[in-house]
Amino acid sequence: MSKIINGKEIAENILKELKEEVKAAETQISKSPQLSIILVGDNSESKIYVKNKIARAKDVGIEASFYELPEDCSEGDLEFLIDSLNTDEDVNGIIVQLPLPKHLNEDKILNKITPEKDVDGFTDTNQDALFKGSSDFIFPATPLAVIELINRFDNDINGKKSCVIGKSKIVGKPLAKMLENLGADVTTIDRDTKNPEDISSSADLLIVAAGSKHLVKENWVKEDALIIDIGITKDNDGKIYGDVDFDNVVDKARAITPVPGGVGPMTIAMLLTNTVKAFEKQNKLI
Ligand code: GUN
């Protein structure tokens, strides 16, 4: 088995399975899942991400509709659009692509999405449910992508000494909780942690979501650790870099995800999985 974990290939397998699931649901209720994606402004990277999400949604039989609002749109305009999608019975999932322009309150906007349609899993209702141990909620897509990636690679989380670098509300924090729920012994690190490499280098499972190009070097890593890199930094050379210095670390790791081609394609696959689950739930198929 290669030590480079091919997220693209694993995501393709998930999407194939999802396409079959959509077909099976459609034969029961003659409806397709519908996903609405809202993009505010002209962020060129966001446009590429959204285009990708729409293309992959269509591949699996999800109808995707795209709403583009101008950079200077008001909070009221955006909230009005979200409300109309919330009340549209044909819409199963809603995504507001981040980042939003600075004048818009991201937290307030995300919490406008009805939790049953929040397929990113960003609303407080879905986030709180995870921490309260409820099972009836939507998991945030990126942490879910990491768990699914590990499960499909070697299904070895229970009892693992794990370290999550990064404590963001939408990735690091929920991921640490999800790993804990699966029996891992989890330590989290952020920019205030003293000597972070002393902690990370004792972990058998190291997951990095710091948003800092090549932060993790060989001395941060335990021999034979499994390393998952969630970082995506676009540098001045136009290339995408992870949070892990791949070339410096690869020989020491038992296995490692590349950037690009690791967690990124998996996040889209899990976002679409969440959309199909939302569709099935709303139509009482599950
Ligand atoms: N921007 C970058 N990643 C994401 C994501 O997973 N969801 C949304 N809505 N915006 C993003």
PDB file of C-alpha atoms and ligand atoms in Angstrom:
ATOM      1  CA  MET A   1       0.000   0.000   0.000  1.00  0.00           C
ATOM      2  CA  SER A   2       1.324   3.467  -0.907  1.00  0.00           C
ATOM      3  CA  LYS A   3       2.037   5.738   2.037  1.00  0.00           C
ATOM      4  CA  ILE A   4       0.603   8.699   0.097  1.00  0.00           C
ATOM      5  CA  ILE A   5      -3.119   8.733   0.792  1.00  0.00           C
ATOM      6  CA  ASN A   6      -4.931   9.479  -2.458  1.00  0.00           C
ATOM      7  CA  GLY A   7      -7.870  11.650  -1.355  1.00  0.00           C
ATOM      8  CA  LYS A   8      -8.948  12.153  -4.943  1.00  0.00           C
ATOM      9  CA  GLU A   9      -9.385   8.434  -5.543  1.00  0.00           C
ATOM     10  CA  ILE A  10     -11.188   7.858  -2.228  1.00  0.00           C
ATOM     11  CA  ALA A  11     -13.481  10.827  -3.002  1.00  0.00           C
ATOM     12  CA  GLU A  12     -14.258   9.359  -6.449  1.00  0.00           C
ATOM     13  CA  ASN A  13     -15.334   6.100  -4.772  1.00  0.00           C
ATOM     14  CA  ILE A  14     -17.591   7.994  -2.352  1.00  0.00           C
ATOM     15  CA  LEU A  15     -19.149   9.952  -5.230  1.00  0.00           C
ATOM     16  CA  LYS A  16     -19.826   6.722  -7.144  1.00  0.00           C
ATOM     17  CA  GLU A  17     -21.604   5.281  -4.091  1.00  0.00           C
ATOM     18  CA  LEU A  18     -23.520   8.526  -3.653  1.00  0.00           C
ATOM     19  CA  LYS A  19     -24.711   8.467  -7.276  1.00  0.00           C
ATOM     20  CA  GLU A  20     -26.201   5.019  -6.677  1.00  0.00           C
ATOM     21  CA  GLU A  21     -27.849   6.260  -3.446  1.00  0.00           C
ATOM     22  CA  VAL A  22     -29.412   9.211  -5.320  1.00  0.00           C
ATOM     23  CA  LYS A  23     -30.723   6.891  -8.056  1.00  0.00           C
ATOM     24  CA  ALA A  24     -32.276   4.570  -5.455  1.00  0.00           C
ATOM     25  CA  ALA A  25     -33.974   7.516  -3.693  1.00  0.00           C
ATOM     26  CA  GLU A  26     -35.283   8.897  -6.978  1.00  0.00           C
ATOM     27  CA  THR A  27     -36.979   5.626  -7.844  1.00  0.00           C
ATOM     28  CA  GLN A  28     -38.902   5.903  -4.556  1.00  0.00           C
ATOM     29  CA  ILE A  29     -40.033   9.532  -4.684  1.00  0.00           C
ATOM     30  CA  SER A  30     -39.412  10.839  -8.265  1.00  0.00           C
ATOM     31  CA  LYS A  31     -37.447  13.829  -6.971  1.00  0.00           C
ATOM     32  CA  SER A  32     -33.755  14.783  -7.090  1.00  0.00           C
ATOM     33  CA  PRO A  33     -31.756  16.409  -4.290  1.00  0.00           C
ATOM     34  CA  GLN A  34     -31.328  20.158  -4.735  1.00  0.00           C
ATOM     35  CA  LEU A  35     -28.405  22.209  -3.493  1.00  0.00           C
ATOM     36  CA  SER A  36     -28.325  26.031  -3.566  1.00  0.00           C
ATOM     37  CA  ILE A  37     -24.950  27.769  -3.497  1.00  0.00           C
ATOM     38  CA  ILE A  38     -24.612  31.481  -2.757  1.00  0.00           C
ATOM     39  CA  LEU A  39     -21.481  33.413  -3.696  1.00  0.00           C
ATOM     40  CA  VAL A  40     -21.051  37.049  -2.696  1.00  0.00           C
ATOM     41  CA  GLY A  41     -18.477  39.132  -4.554  1.00  0.00           C
ATOM     42  CA  ASP A  42     -15.624  38.412  -6.938  1.00  0.00           C
ATOM     43  CA  ASN A  43     -13.174  36.254  -4.984  1.00  0.00           C
ATOM     44  CA  SER A  44     -11.537  34.262  -7.790  1.00  0.00           C
ATOM     45  CA  GLU A  45     -10.604  31.285  -5.586  1.00  0.00           C
ATOM     46  CA  SER A  46     -14.162  31.052  -4.243  1.00  0.00           C
ATOM     47  CA  LYS A  47     -15.436  31.049  -7.841  1.00  0.00           C
ATOM     48  CA  ILE A  48     -13.244  28.037  -8.638  1.00  0.00           C
ATOM     49  CA  TYR A  49     -14.373  26.189  -5.480  1.00  0.00           C
ATOM     50  CA  VAL A  50     -18.035  26.865  -6.284  1.00  0.00           C
ATOM     51  CA  LYS A  51     -17.637  25.771  -9.917  1.00  0.00           C
ATOM     52  CA  ASN A  52     -16.083  22.553  -8.665  1.00  0.00           C
ATOM     53  CA  LYS A  53     -18.886  21.919  -6.168  1.00  0.00           C
ATOM     54  CA  ILE A  54     -21.542  22.472  -8.845  1.00  0.00           C
ATOM     55  CA  ALA A  55     -19.802  20.145 -11.326  1.00  0.00           C
ATOM     56  CA  ARG A  56     -19.381  17.358  -8.755  1.00  0.00           C
ATOM     57  CA  ALA A  57     -22.984  17.795  -7.549  1.00  0.00           C
ATOM     58  CA  LYS A  58     -24.251  17.327 -11.103  1.00  0.00           C
ATOM     59  CA  ASP A  59     -22.044  14.224 -11.526  1.00  0.00           C
ATOM     60  CA  VAL A  60     -23.924  12.458  -8.726  1.00  0.00           C
ATOM     61  CA  GLY A  61     -27.414  13.622  -9.749  1.00  0.00           C
ATOM     62  CA  ILE A  62     -27.808  16.570  -7.372  1.00  0.00           C
ATOM     63  CA  GLU A  63     -29.375  19.633  -8.986  1.00  0.00           C
ATOM     64  CA  ALA A  64     -27.272  22.647  -8.105  1.00  0.00           C
ATOM     65  CA  SER A  65     -28.465  26.231  -8.382  1.00  0.00           C
ATOM     66  CA  PHE A  66     -26.047  29.115  -8.139  1.00  0.00           C
ATOM     67  CA  TYR A  67     -26.825  32.591  -6.763  1.00  0.00           C
ATOM     68  CA  GLU A  68     -24.279  35.334  -7.312  1.00  0.00           C
ATOM     69  CA  LEU A  69     -24.616  38.571  -5.317  1.00  0.00           C
ATOM     70  CA  PRO A  70     -22.487  41.691  -5.815  1.00  0.00           C
ATOM     71  CA  GLU A  71     -19.558  42.480  -3.491  1.00  0.00           C
ATOM     72  CA  ASP A  72     -21.450  45.456  -1.986  1.00  0.00           C
ATOM     73  CA  CYS A  73     -24.745  43.626  -1.353  1.00  0.00           C
ATOM     74  CA  SER A  74     -26.424  44.405   1.967  1.00  0.00           C
ATOM     75  CA  GLU A  75     -26.852  41.961   4.849  1.00  0.00           C
ATOM     76  CA  GLY A  76     -30.605  42.347   4.314  1.00  0.00           C
ATOM     77  CA  ASP A  77     -30.402  41.267   0.647  1.00  0.00           C
ATOM     78  CA  LEU A  78     -28.385  38.196   1.531  1.00  0.00           C
ATOM     79  CA  GLU A  79     -30.684  37.296   4.440  1.00  0.00           C
ATOM     80  CA  PHE A  80     -33.722  37.710   2.189  1.00  0.00           C
ATOM     81  CA  LEU A  81     -32.256  35.238  -0.310  1.00  0.00           C
ATOM     82  CA  ILE A  82     -31.393  32.725   2.455  1.00  0.00           C
ATOM     83  CA  ASP A  83     -34.925  33.036   3.875  1.00  0.00           C
ATOM     84  CA  SER A  84     -36.485  32.350   0.484  1.00  0.00           C
ATOM     85  CA  LEU A  85     -34.318  29.224   0.076  1.00  0.00           C
ATOM     86  CA  ASN A  86     -35.120  28.153   3.655  1.00  0.00           C
ATOM     87  CA  THR A  87     -38.834  28.167   2.865  1.00  0.00           C
ATOM     88  CA  ASP A  88     -38.552  26.603  -0.610  1.00  0.00           C
ATOM     89  CA  GLU A  89     -39.558  22.963  -0.075  1.00  0.00           C
ATOM     90  CA  ASP A  90     -37.637  21.838  -3.158  1.00  0.00           C
ATOM     91  CA  VAL A  91     -34.320  23.109  -1.771  1.00  0.00           C
ATOM     92  CA  ASN A  92     -32.604  20.505   0.428  1.00  0.00           C
ATOM     93  CA  GLY A  93     -29.224  22.117   1.072  1.00  0.00           C
ATOM     94  CA  ILE A  94     -27.863  25.686   1.248  1.00  0.00           C
ATOM     95  CA  ILE A  95     -24.241  26.821   1.147  1.00  0.00           C
ATOM     96  CA  VAL A  96     -22.960  30.361   1.598  1.00  0.00           C
ATOM     97  CA  GLN A  97     -19.432  30.289   0.214  1.00  0.00           C
ATOM     98  CA  LEU A  98     -16.817  31.758   2.571  1.00  0.00           C
ATOM     99  CA  PRO A  99     -15.105  34.130   2.996  1.00  0.00           C
ATOM    100  CA  LEU A 100     -17.785  36.810   2.854  1.00  0.00           C
ATOM    101  CA  PRO A 101     -16.910  40.479   2.182  1.00  0.00           C
ATOM    102  CA  LYS A 102     -15.805  42.180   5.417  1.00  0.00           C
ATOM    103  CA  HIS A 103     -18.967  44.321   5.851  1.00  0.00           C
ATOM    104  CA  LEU A 104     -21.119  41.198   6.275  1.00  0.00           C
ATOM    105  CA  ASN A 105     -21.395  39.459   9.652  1.00  0.00           C
ATOM    106  CA  GLU A 106     -20.398  35.890   8.792  1.00  0.00           C
ATOM    107  CA  ASP A 107     -21.704  34.339  12.002  1.00  0.00           C
ATOM    108  CA  LYS A 108     -25.086  36.031  11.704  1.00  0.00           C
ATOM    109  CA  ILE A 109     -25.440  35.107   8.028  1.00  0.00           C
ATOM    110  CA  LEU A 110     -24.494  31.448   8.504  1.00  0.00           C
ATOM    111  CA  ASN A 111     -26.976  31.147  11.369  1.00  0.00           C
ATOM    112  CA  LYS A 112     -29.782  32.318   9.068  1.00  0.00           C
ATOM    113  CA  ILE A 113     -29.597  28.973   7.267  1.00  0.00           C
ATOM    114  CA  THR A 114     -32.163  26.545   8.611  1.00  0.00           C
ATOM    115  CA  PRO A 115     -30.136  23.808  10.411  1.00  0.00           C
ATOM    116  CA  GLU A 116     -31.802  20.968   8.437  1.00  0.00           C
ATOM    117  CA  LYS A 117     -30.473  22.556   5.206  1.00  0.00           C
ATOM    118  CA  ASP A 118     -27.067  23.588   6.610  1.00  0.00           C
ATOM    119  CA  VAL A 119     -25.047  20.988   4.662  1.00  0.00           C
ATOM    120  CA  ASP A 120     -21.736  22.663   5.592  1.00  0.00           C
ATOM    121  CA  GLY A 121     -22.625  22.015   9.258  1.00  0.00           C
ATOM    122  CA  PHE A 122     -21.661  25.592  10.200  1.00  0.00           C
ATOM    123  CA  THR A 123     -24.734  26.769  12.131  1.00  0.00           C
ATOM    124  CA  ASP A 124     -24.564  27.025  15.923  1.00  0.00           C
ATOM    125  CA  THR A 125     -27.413  24.504  16.171  1.00  0.00           C
ATOM    126  CA  ASN A 126     -25.437  21.844  14.287  1.00  0.00           C
ATOM    127  CA  GLN A 127     -22.153  22.724  16.036  1.00  0.00           C
ATOM    128  CA  ASP A 128     -23.767  22.667  19.509  1.00  0.00           C
ATOM    129  CA  ALA A 129     -25.467  19.326  18.825  1.00  0.00           C
ATOM    130  CA  LEU A 130     -22.083  17.718  18.199  1.00  0.00           C
ATOM    131  CA  PHE A 131     -20.786  18.955  21.575  1.00  0.00           C
ATOM    132  CA  LYS A 132     -23.964  17.865  23.378  1.00  0.00           C
ATOM    133  CA  GLY A 133     -23.661  14.359  21.943  1.00  0.00           C
ATOM    134  CA  SER A 134     -26.921  14.472  19.950  1.00  0.00           C
ATOM    135  CA  SER A 135     -26.961  12.235  16.872  1.00  0.00           C
ATOM    136  CA  ASP A 136     -29.579  14.136  14.872  1.00  0.00           C
ATOM    137  CA  PHE A 137     -27.576  16.878  13.221  1.00  0.00           C
ATOM    138  CA  ILE A 138     -25.310  17.592  10.250  1.00  0.00           C
ATOM    139  CA  PHE A 139     -21.567  17.101  10.780  1.00  0.00           C
ATOM    140  CA  PRO A 140     -19.288  19.840   9.403  1.00  0.00           C
ATOM    141  CA  ALA A 141     -17.944  18.656   6.039  1.00  0.00           C
ATOM    142  CA  THR A 142     -14.173  19.090   6.487  1.00  0.00           C
ATOM    143  CA  PRO A 143     -13.866  17.248   9.833  1.00  0.00           C
ATOM    144  CA  LEU A 144     -16.178  14.584   8.398  1.00  0.00           C
ATOM    145  CA  ALA A 145     -13.834  14.324   5.382  1.00  0.00           C
ATOM    146  CA  VAL A 146     -10.869  13.679   7.692  1.00  0.00           C
ATOM    147  CA  ILE A 147     -12.686  10.962   9.646  1.00  0.00           C
ATOM    148  CA  GLU A 148     -13.918   9.283   6.454  1.00  0.00           C
ATOM    149  CA  LEU A 149     -10.430   9.437   4.944  1.00  0.00           C
ATOM    150  CA  ILE A 150      -8.911   7.703   7.982  1.00  0.00           C
ATOM    151  CA  ASN A 151     -11.732   5.166   8.142  1.00  0.00           C
ATOM    152  CA  ARG A 152     -11.305   4.235   4.502  1.00  0.00           C
ATOM    153  CA  PHE A 153      -7.491   4.167   4.782  1.00  0.00           C
ATOM    154  CA  ASP A 154      -7.016   1.969   7.849  1.00  0.00           C
ATOM    155  CA  ASN A 155     -10.017   2.528  10.147  1.00  0.00           C
ATOM    156  CA  ASP A 156      -7.712   3.032  13.121  1.00  0.00           C
ATOM    157  CA  ILE A 157      -8.861   5.867  15.420  1.00  0.00           C
ATOM    158  CA  ASN A 158      -9.986   4.179  18.644  1.00  0.00           C
ATOM    159  CA  GLY A 159      -7.319   4.517  21.347  1.00  0.00           C
ATOM    160  CA  LYS A 160      -4.922   6.494  19.109  1.00  0.00           C
ATOM    161  CA  LYS A 161      -2.794   9.243  20.623  1.00  0.00           C
ATOM    162  CA  SER A 162      -3.873  12.135  18.407  1.00  0.00           C
ATOM    163  CA  CYS A 163      -2.964  15.771  17.966  1.00  0.00           C
ATOM    164  CA  VAL A 164      -5.052  18.384  16.135  1.00  0.00           C
ATOM    165  CA  ILE A 165      -3.199  21.582  15.220  1.00  0.00           C
ATOM    166  CA  GLY A 166      -5.673  24.476  14.860  1.00  0.00           C
ATOM    167  CA  LYS A 167      -8.759  25.220  16.963  1.00  0.00           C
ATOM    168  CA  SER A 168     -11.045  26.953  14.470  1.00  0.00           C
ATOM    169  CA  LYS A 169     -14.773  26.815  15.099  1.00  0.00           C
ATOM    170  CA  ILE A 170     -15.509  25.048  11.803  1.00  0.00           C
ATOM    171  CA  VAL A 171     -12.575  22.633  11.536  1.00  0.00           C
ATOM    172  CA  GLY A 172     -10.191  22.103  14.483  1.00  0.00           C
ATOM    173  CA  LYS A 173     -12.680  22.189  17.375  1.00  0.00           C
ATOM    174  CA  PRO A 174     -15.375  19.943  15.874  1.00  0.00           C
ATOM    175  CA  LEU A 175     -12.733  17.560  14.514  1.00  0.00           C
ATOM    176  CA  ALA A 176     -11.150  17.127  17.964  1.00  0.00           C
ATOM    177  CA  LYS A 177     -14.594  16.363  19.404  1.00  0.00           C
ATOM    178  CA  MET A 178     -15.424  13.873  16.637  1.00  0.00           C
ATOM    179  CA  LEU A 179     -12.108  12.055  17.175  1.00  0.00           C
ATOM    180  CA  GLU A 180     -12.752  11.950  20.921  1.00  0.00           C
ATOM    181  CA  ASN A 181     -16.222  10.489  20.296  1.00  0.00           C
ATOM    182  CA  LEU A 182     -14.510   7.744  18.284  1.00  0.00           C
ATOM    183  CA  GLY A 183     -12.259   6.894  21.233  1.00  0.00           C
ATOM    184  CA  ALA A 184      -9.086   8.795  20.304  1.00  0.00           C
ATOM    185  CA  ASP A 185      -6.929  10.425  22.995  1.00  0.00           C
ATOM    186  CA  VAL A 186      -6.849  13.974  21.608  1.00  0.00           C
ATOM    187  CA  THR A 187      -4.649  16.996  22.351  1.00  0.00           C
ATOM    188  CA  THR A 188      -5.220  20.283  20.520  1.00  0.00           C
ATOM    189  CA  ILE A 189      -2.647  22.946  19.747  1.00  0.00           C
ATOM    190  CA  ASP A 190      -2.997  26.526  18.593  1.00  0.00           C
ATOM    191  CA  ARG A 191      -0.762  29.540  18.078  1.00  0.00           C
ATOM    192  CA  ASP A 192      -0.619  30.190  21.862  1.00  0.00           C
ATOM    193  CA  THR A 193       0.715  26.719  22.654  1.00  0.00           C
ATOM    194  CA  LYS A 194       4.313  26.738  23.940  1.00  0.00           C
ATOM    195  CA  ASN A 195       6.712  24.338  22.182  1.00  0.00           C
ATOM    196  CA  PRO A 196       3.978  22.803  19.989  1.00  0.00           C
ATOM    197  CA  GLU A 197       6.461  20.432  18.324  1.00  0.00           C
ATOM    198  CA  ASP A 198       7.029  18.686  21.677  1.00  0.00           C
ATOM    199  CA  ILE A 199       3.318  17.795  21.764  1.00  0.00           C
ATOM    200  CA  SER A 200       2.756  17.002  18.093  1.00  0.00           C
ATOM    201  CA  SER A 201       5.827  14.745  17.947  1.00  0.00           C
ATOM    202  CA  SER A 202       4.285  12.317  20.419  1.00  0.00           C
ATOM    203  CA  ALA A 203       1.103  11.771  18.357  1.00  0.00           C
ATOM    204  CA  ASP A 204       0.443   8.667  16.264  1.00  0.00           C
ATOM    205  CA  LEU A 205      -2.277  10.558  14.424  1.00  0.00           C
ATOM    206  CA  LEU A 206      -1.388  14.151  13.511  1.00  0.00           C
ATOM    207  CA  ILE A 207      -3.986  16.379  11.846  1.00  0.00           C
ATOM    208  CA  VAL A 208      -3.033  19.879  10.815  1.00  0.00           C
ATOM    209  CA  ALA A 209      -5.506  22.698  10.162  1.00  0.00           C
ATOM    210  CA  ALA A 210      -3.427  25.755  10.984  1.00  0.00           C
ATOM    211  CA  GLY A 211      -3.588  27.634   7.661  1.00  0.00           C
ATOM    212  CA  SER A 212       0.174  28.235   7.758  1.00  0.00           C
ATOM    213  CA  LYS A 213       2.310  27.099   4.810  1.00  0.00           C
ATOM    214  CA  HIS A 214       4.744  24.276   5.695  1.00  0.00           C
ATOM    215  CA  LEU A 215       4.450  24.882   9.459  1.00  0.00           C
ATOM    216  CA  VAL A 216       5.010  21.222  10.292  1.00  0.00           C
ATOM    217  CA  LYS A 217       8.579  19.998   9.779  1.00  0.00           C
ATOM    218  CA  GLU A 218      10.228  16.668  10.461  1.00  0.00           C
ATOM    219  CA  ASN A 219      10.867  17.504  14.167  1.00  0.00           C
ATOM    220  CA  TRP A 220       7.096  18.007  14.721  1.00  0.00           C
ATOM    221  CA  VAL A 221       6.364  14.433  13.655  1.00  0.00           C
ATOM    222  CA  LYS A 222       6.582  11.084  15.440  1.00  0.00           C
ATOM    223  CA  GLU A 223       8.208   8.217  13.531  1.00  0.00           C
ATOM    224  CA  ASP A 224       5.457   6.268  11.717  1.00  0.00           C
ATOM    225  CA  ALA A 225       2.708   8.806  12.420  1.00  0.00           C
ATOM    226  CA  LEU A 226      -0.328   9.074  10.165  1.00  0.00           C
ATOM    227  CA  ILE A 227      -0.483  12.693   8.981  1.00  0.00           C
ATOM    228  CA  ILE A 228      -3.531  14.471   7.565  1.00  0.00           C
ATOM    229  CA  ASP A 229      -2.943  17.946   6.118  1.00  0.00           C
ATOM    230  CA  ILE A 230      -6.011  20.198   5.856  1.00  0.00           C
ATOM    231  CA  GLY A 231      -4.067  23.385   5.039  1.00  0.00           C
ATOM    232  CA  ILE A 232      -4.497  25.208   1.752  1.00  0.00           C
ATOM    233  CA  THR A 233      -2.344  28.289   1.225  1.00  0.00           C
ATOM    234  CA  LYS A 234      -2.114  29.884  -2.206  1.00  0.00           C
ATOM    235  CA  ASP A 235       1.317  31.474  -2.441  1.00  0.00           C
ATOM    236  CA  ASN A 236       2.600  34.315  -4.630  1.00  0.00           C
ATOM    237  CA  ASP A 237       3.854  31.735  -7.156  1.00  0.00           C
ATOM    238  CA  GLY A 238       0.192  30.730  -7.693  1.00  0.00           C
ATOM    239  CA  LYS A 239       0.769  27.237  -6.263  1.00  0.00           C
ATOM    240  CA  ILE A 240      -1.188  25.622  -3.443  1.00  0.00           C
ATOM    241  CA  TYR A 241       0.727  24.584  -0.310  1.00  0.00           C
ATOM    242  CA  GLY A 242      -0.276  22.521   2.702  1.00  0.00           C
ATOM    243  CA  ASP A 243       0.476  23.124   6.395  1.00  0.00           C
ATOM    244  CA  VAL A 244       2.907  20.196   6.348  1.00  0.00           C
ATOM    245  CA  ASP A 245       6.313  20.404   4.666  1.00  0.00           C
ATOM    246  CA  PHE A 246       5.588  17.224   2.722  1.00  0.00           C
ATOM    247  CA  ASP A 247       9.104  16.546   1.328  1.00  0.00           C
ATOM    248  CA  ASN A 248      10.678  17.120   4.737  1.00  0.00           C
ATOM    249  CA  VAL A 249       8.275  14.775   6.520  1.00  0.00           C
ATOM    250  CA  VAL A 250       7.229  12.048   4.078  1.00  0.00           C
ATOM    251  CA  ASP A 251      10.031   9.568   4.904  1.00  0.00           C
ATOM    252  CA  LYS A 252       9.230   9.685   8.625  1.00  0.00           C
ATOM    253  CA  ALA A 253       5.453   9.256   8.262  1.00  0.00           C
ATOM    254  CA  ARG A 254       3.637   5.936   8.078  1.00  0.00           C
ATOM    255  CA  ALA A 255       1.214   7.638   5.698  1.00  0.00           C
ATOM    256  CA  ILE A 256       0.402  11.208   4.670  1.00  0.00           C
ATOM    257  CA  THR A 257      -2.126  13.156   2.603  1.00  0.00           C
ATOM    258  CA  PRO A 258      -0.788  15.391  -0.188  1.00  0.00           C
ATOM    259  CA  VAL A 259      -1.903  18.978  -0.897  1.00  0.00           C
ATOM    260  CA  PRO A 260      -3.555  19.281  -3.334  1.00  0.00           C
ATOM    261  CA  GLY A 261      -5.298  15.922  -3.817  1.00  0.00           C
ATOM    262  CA  GLY A 262      -5.807  14.919  -0.164  1.00  0.00           C
ATOM    263  CA  VAL A 263      -8.486  16.394   2.082  1.00  0.00           C
ATOM    264  CA  GLY A 264      -9.760  18.942  -0.532  1.00  0.00           C
ATOM    265  CA  PRO A 265     -11.615  16.509  -2.854  1.00  0.00           C
ATOM    266  CA  MET A 266     -12.869  14.638   0.214  1.00  0.00           C
ATOM    267  CA  THR A 267     -14.476  17.791   1.634  1.00  0.00           C
ATOM    268  CA  ILE A 268     -16.583  18.194  -1.505  1.00  0.00           C
ATOM    269  CA  ALA A 269     -17.530  14.505  -1.391  1.00  0.00           C
ATOM    270  CA  MET A 270     -18.694  14.862   2.246  1.00  0.00           C
ATOM    271  CA  LEU A 271     -20.548  18.104   1.533  1.00  0.00           C
ATOM    272  CA  LEU A 272     -22.504  16.261  -1.175  1.00  0.00           C
ATOM    273  CA  THR A 273     -23.003  13.290   1.165  1.00  0.00           C
ATOM    274  CA  ASN A 274     -24.519  15.735   3.691  1.00  0.00           C
ATOM    275  CA  THR A 275     -26.770  17.111   0.927  1.00  0.00           C
ATOM    276  CA  VAL A 276     -28.078  13.669  -0.018  1.00  0.00           C
ATOM    277  CA  LYS A 277     -28.654  12.802   3.665  1.00  0.00           C
ATOM    278  CA  ALA A 278     -30.558  16.101   4.146  1.00  0.00           C
ATOM    279  CA  PHE A 279     -32.686  15.272   1.068  1.00  0.00           C
ATOM    280  CA  GLU A 280     -33.409  11.766   2.364  1.00  0.00           C
ATOM    281  CA  LYS A 281     -34.287  13.065   5.834  1.00  0.00           C
ATOM    282  CA  GLN A 282     -36.538  15.853   4.554  1.00  0.00           C
ATOM    283  CA  ASN A 283     -38.368  13.304   2.391  1.00  0.00           C
ATOM    284  CA  LYS A 284     -38.579  10.795   5.270  1.00  0.00           C
ATOM    285  CA  LEU A 285     -36.530   8.171   3.404  1.00  0.00           C
ATOM    286  CA  ILE A 286     -34.255   7.754   6.441  1.00  0.00           C
TER     287      ILE A 286
HETATM  288  N1  GUN B   1     -14.694  28.327   1.822  1.00  0.00           N
HETATM  289  C1  GUN B   1     -13.630  27.483   1.930  1.00  0.00           C
HETATM  290  N2  GUN B   1     -14.032  26.252   2.335  1.00  0.00           N
HETATM  291  C2  GUN B   1     -15.377  26.316   2.480  1.00  0.00           C
HETATM  292  C3  GUN B   1     -16.376  25.360   2.862  1.00  0.00           C
HETATM  293  O1  GUN B   1     -16.104  24.193   3.181  1.00  0.00           O
HETATM  294  N3  GUN B   1     -17.657  25.819   2.880  1.00  0.00           N
HETATM  295  C4  GUN B   1     -17.975  27.107   2.569  1.00  0.00           C
HETATM  296  N4  GUN B   1     -19.251  27.463   2.630  1.00  0.00           N
HETATM  297  N5  GUN B   1     -17.073  28.018   2.217  1.00  0.00           N
HETATM  298  C5  GUN B   1     -15.786  27.618   2.161  1.00  0.00           C
END
